């Protein structure tokens, strides 16, 4: 397979840009087609477990990411009804660093995106094409052609669909319907730290779980910004979707919540919202010269904060598989699926489980609180080890 005929990547999100960098580091020319007019991210926060650094190291951006990031002293789960701590992961402790080698971080998505974009722009093997919303692809015996909605054609040897949870590439490749909404709605807000009036601990990641709702908050950009995600279960009869209707519904859902929750609720921007959903895991994400990764392949609920980490791990793994397969791209894609499907499926399924824990009610809630409250630090680290230790790259040229 000629390395100078580009591999096409659809989508310039975290998965697409990582894949571009990882392939270019292996000597492949890459063309990234992004549907938005500009490459970039929506301006909220993101958390990364230590596992992501195994992949970021491989594409040479860990130091640049760390410069923009903060490492919270702890991730706390708090009971949203009575304000009591349920459990914690001491992410800033020496024991955490000793166990997982890398830090747990929080970072502004724009800063993270810019690190990857700058690295892509510096690499002569990567071409970034904005305003290229791909509507279809066609495969031939020696390549694949992607066509954008304005009629441009882009040819490559292979095509990587990194176009997110509503992937057009997946729709054409697998034709397996839309993602599964789980009945919840999420709102994200970011405000200057000095405007925060709620009585909250400002340096940690806090997750307040309540029956049918949860909130996550943490600082960004070295404590100058405050990021809030608020989620609630929509009632079946509620179809109206203007801001006033959402405000009324949220206030009703959070009526028994701790006063701090109500203070945070008052700070929310309800103009920007997102239905929450995922997909049931599948084993295969490729056909012929086309393969999916990231949210296009295995979208997950955000409860483990791992969707982007998985997309980034995918990108590095896929590049290794392609480089190690001497042109046998079907073998490369099979090896990629073999290396990634179980791990990403576990993330999806554990995220659903944790989602249920956060939102539980009554005696179920009490049982979960007891279970989590009994955990020692060693137990907690052990539960996270499968995830935070990273994953084993397939046996090609690289072993961890
Ligand atoms: C509220 C919330 C909080 C989250 N928090 C975390 C967290 O803390 N940690 C974490 O690891 N993950 C988190 N995630 C998940 C994470 O955001 C996603 O898993 C991650 O962004 C997936 O990356 P991706 O590159 O696969 O897809 P995306 O980020 O969706 O990127 C897809 C790109 O493709 C482009 N595109 C789409 N269609 C086309 C097309 N037809 N043609 C060309 N371009 C196209 C899009 O414009 C976009 O740029 C969170 C998600 C949510 C909703």
PDB file of C-alpha atoms and ligand atoms in Angstrom, residues 10-16 33-36 46-48 109 132-134 162-165 168 188 218 229 274 293-296 302 305-309 311, ligand 1:
ATOM      1  CA  UNK A  10     -13.523  11.707   8.208  1.00  0.00           C
ATOM      2  CA  UNK A  11     -13.841  13.933  11.281  1.00  0.00           C
ATOM      3  CA  UNK A  12     -11.327  16.255  12.944  1.00  0.00           C
ATOM      4  CA  UNK A  13     -12.350  15.486  16.536  1.00  0.00           C
ATOM      5  CA  UNK A  14      -9.986  14.045  19.143  1.00  0.00           C
ATOM      6  CA  UNK A  15     -10.131  10.577  17.554  1.00  0.00           C
ATOM      7  CA  UNK A  16      -9.544  11.813  13.997  1.00  0.00           C
ATOM      8  CA  UNK A  33     -11.938  15.989   6.279  1.00  0.00           C
ATOM      9  CA  UNK A  34     -13.865  18.027   8.841  1.00  0.00           C
ATOM     10  CA  UNK A  35     -17.492  18.982   8.276  1.00  0.00           C
ATOM     11  CA  UNK A  36     -17.399  22.189  10.338  1.00  0.00           C
ATOM     12  CA  UNK A  46     -12.893  17.219  29.697  1.00  0.00           C
ATOM     13  CA  UNK A  47     -11.381  14.738  32.161  1.00  0.00           C
ATOM     14  CA  UNK A  48      -8.715  12.214  31.230  1.00  0.00           C
ATOM     15  CA  UNK A 109     -11.358  21.047  25.278  1.00  0.00           C
ATOM     16  CA  UNK A 132     -15.906  19.168   4.042  1.00  0.00           C
ATOM     17  CA  UNK A 133     -19.069  17.472   5.295  1.00  0.00           C
ATOM     18  CA  UNK A 134     -18.829  13.980   3.844  1.00  0.00           C
ATOM     19  CA  UNK A 162     -13.992   9.231  13.025  1.00  0.00           C
ATOM     20  CA  UNK A 163     -17.161  11.261  12.623  1.00  0.00           C
ATOM     21  CA  UNK A 164     -18.674  10.903  16.052  1.00  0.00           C
ATOM     22  CA  UNK A 165     -21.810   9.453  17.602  1.00  0.00           C
ATOM     23  CA  UNK A 168     -22.529   9.161   8.523  1.00  0.00           C
ATOM     24  CA  UNK A 188     -23.014  22.241  29.972  1.00  0.00           C
ATOM     25  CA  UNK A 218     -14.521  21.047  38.210  1.00  0.00           C
ATOM     26  CA  UNK A 229     -22.422  19.524  33.569  1.00  0.00           C
ATOM     27  CA  UNK A 274     -27.691  17.475  24.407  1.00  0.00           C
ATOM     28  CA  UNK A 293     -13.182   4.443  15.514  1.00  0.00           C
ATOM     29  CA  UNK A 294     -14.033   6.578  18.540  1.00  0.00           C
ATOM     30  CA  UNK A 295     -17.673   7.493  19.054  1.00  0.00           C
ATOM     31  CA  UNK A 296     -18.508   6.372  15.519  1.00  0.00           C
ATOM     32  CA  UNK A 302     -19.983   9.927  29.944  1.00  0.00           C
ATOM     33  CA  UNK A 305     -15.299  10.049  31.519  1.00  0.00           C
ATOM     34  CA  UNK A 306     -13.608   7.787  28.976  1.00  0.00           C
ATOM     35  CA  UNK A 307     -15.205   8.329  25.523  1.00  0.00           C
ATOM     36  CA  UNK A 308     -12.446  10.602  24.278  1.00  0.00           C
ATOM     37  CA  UNK A 309      -9.754   8.499  25.970  1.00  0.00           C
ATOM     38  CA  UNK A 311     -11.039   7.485  20.738  1.00  0.00           C
TER      39      UNK A 311
HETATM   40  C1  LIG B   1     -21.301  15.909  28.541  1.00  0.00           C
HETATM   41  C2  LIG B   1     -20.149  15.054  28.045  1.00  0.00           C
HETATM   42  C3  LIG B   1     -19.013  14.963  28.831  1.00  0.00           C
HETATM   43  C4  LIG B   1     -17.948  14.151  28.406  1.00  0.00           C
HETATM   44  N1  LIG B   1     -16.834  14.084  29.201  1.00  0.00           N
HETATM   45  C5  LIG B   1     -15.808  13.286  28.815  1.00  0.00           C
HETATM   46  C6  LIG B   1     -14.644  13.199  29.634  1.00  0.00           C
HETATM   47  O1  LIG B   1     -14.569  13.858  30.681  1.00  0.00           O
HETATM   48  N2  LIG B   1     -13.623  12.385  29.223  1.00  0.00           N
HETATM   49  C7  LIG B   1     -13.689  11.677  28.054  1.00  0.00           C
HETATM   50  O2  LIG B   1     -12.719  10.958  27.726  1.00  0.00           O
HETATM   51  N3  LIG B   1     -14.791  11.745  27.259  1.00  0.00           N
HETATM   52  C8  LIG B   1     -15.836  12.533  27.603  1.00  0.00           C
HETATM   53  N4  LIG B   1     -16.948  12.636  26.798  1.00  0.00           N
HETATM   54  C9  LIG B   1     -16.989  11.855  25.533  1.00  0.00           C
HETATM   55  C10 LIG B   1     -16.206  12.530  24.429  1.00  0.00           C
HETATM   56  O3  LIG B   1     -16.643  13.857  24.240  1.00  0.00           O
HETATM   57  C11 LIG B   1     -16.364  11.759  23.121  1.00  0.00           C
HETATM   58  O4  LIG B   1     -16.251  10.378  23.363  1.00  0.00           O
HETATM   59  C12 LIG B   1     -15.279  12.171  22.123  1.00  0.00           C
HETATM   60  O5  LIG B   1     -15.447  13.524  21.789  1.00  0.00           O
HETATM   61  C13 LIG B   1     -15.338  11.297  20.875  1.00  0.00           C
HETATM   62  O6  LIG B   1     -14.366  11.739  19.966  1.00  0.00           O
HETATM   63  P1  LIG B   1     -14.515  11.413  18.420  1.00  0.00           P
HETATM   64  O7  LIG B   1     -13.319  12.049  17.779  1.00  0.00           O
HETATM   65  O8  LIG B   1     -14.776   9.977  18.215  1.00  0.00           O
HETATM   66  O9  LIG B   1     -15.862  12.160  17.958  1.00  0.00           O
HETATM   67  P2  LIG B   1     -16.244  13.693  18.002  1.00  0.00           P
HETATM   68  O10 LIG B   1     -15.556  14.418  19.095  1.00  0.00           O
HETATM   69  O11 LIG B   1     -17.741  13.748  17.967  1.00  0.00           O
HETATM   70  O12 LIG B   1     -15.674  14.272  16.632  1.00  0.00           O
HETATM   71  C14 LIG B   1     -16.291  13.995  15.402  1.00  0.00           C
HETATM   72  C15 LIG B   1     -15.868  15.057  14.400  1.00  0.00           C
HETATM   73  O13 LIG B   1     -16.364  14.675  13.118  1.00  0.00           O
HETATM   74  C16 LIG B   1     -16.970  15.794  12.495  1.00  0.00           C
HETATM   75  N5  LIG B   1     -17.974  15.230  11.576  1.00  0.00           N
HETATM   76  C17 LIG B   1     -19.159  14.650  11.896  1.00  0.00           C
HETATM   77  N6  LIG B   1     -19.787  14.204  10.787  1.00  0.00           N
HETATM   78  C18 LIG B   1     -18.962  14.495   9.741  1.00  0.00           C
HETATM   79  C19 LIG B   1     -19.047  14.283   8.327  1.00  0.00           C
HETATM   80  N7  LIG B   1     -20.096  13.651   7.797  1.00  0.00           N
HETATM   81  N8  LIG B   1     -18.051  14.729   7.540  1.00  0.00           N
HETATM   82  C20 LIG B   1     -16.962  15.355   8.101  1.00  0.00           C
HETATM   83  N9  LIG B   1     -16.839  15.604   9.417  1.00  0.00           N
HETATM   84  C21 LIG B   1     -17.819  15.155  10.227  1.00  0.00           C
HETATM   85  C22 LIG B   1     -17.543  16.601  13.650  1.00  0.00           C
HETATM   86  O14 LIG B   1     -17.732  17.958  13.260  1.00  0.00           O
HETATM   87  C23 LIG B   1     -16.455  16.433  14.700  1.00  0.00           C
HETATM   88  O15 LIG B   1     -15.440  17.384  14.563  1.00  0.00           O
HETATM   89  C24 LIG B   1     -18.032  13.425  27.190  1.00  0.00           C
HETATM   90  C25 LIG B   1     -19.164  13.536  26.398  1.00  0.00           C
HETATM   91  C26 LIG B   1     -20.229  14.346  26.823  1.00  0.00           C
HETATM   92  C27 LIG B   1     -21.457  14.438  25.941  1.00  0.00           C
END
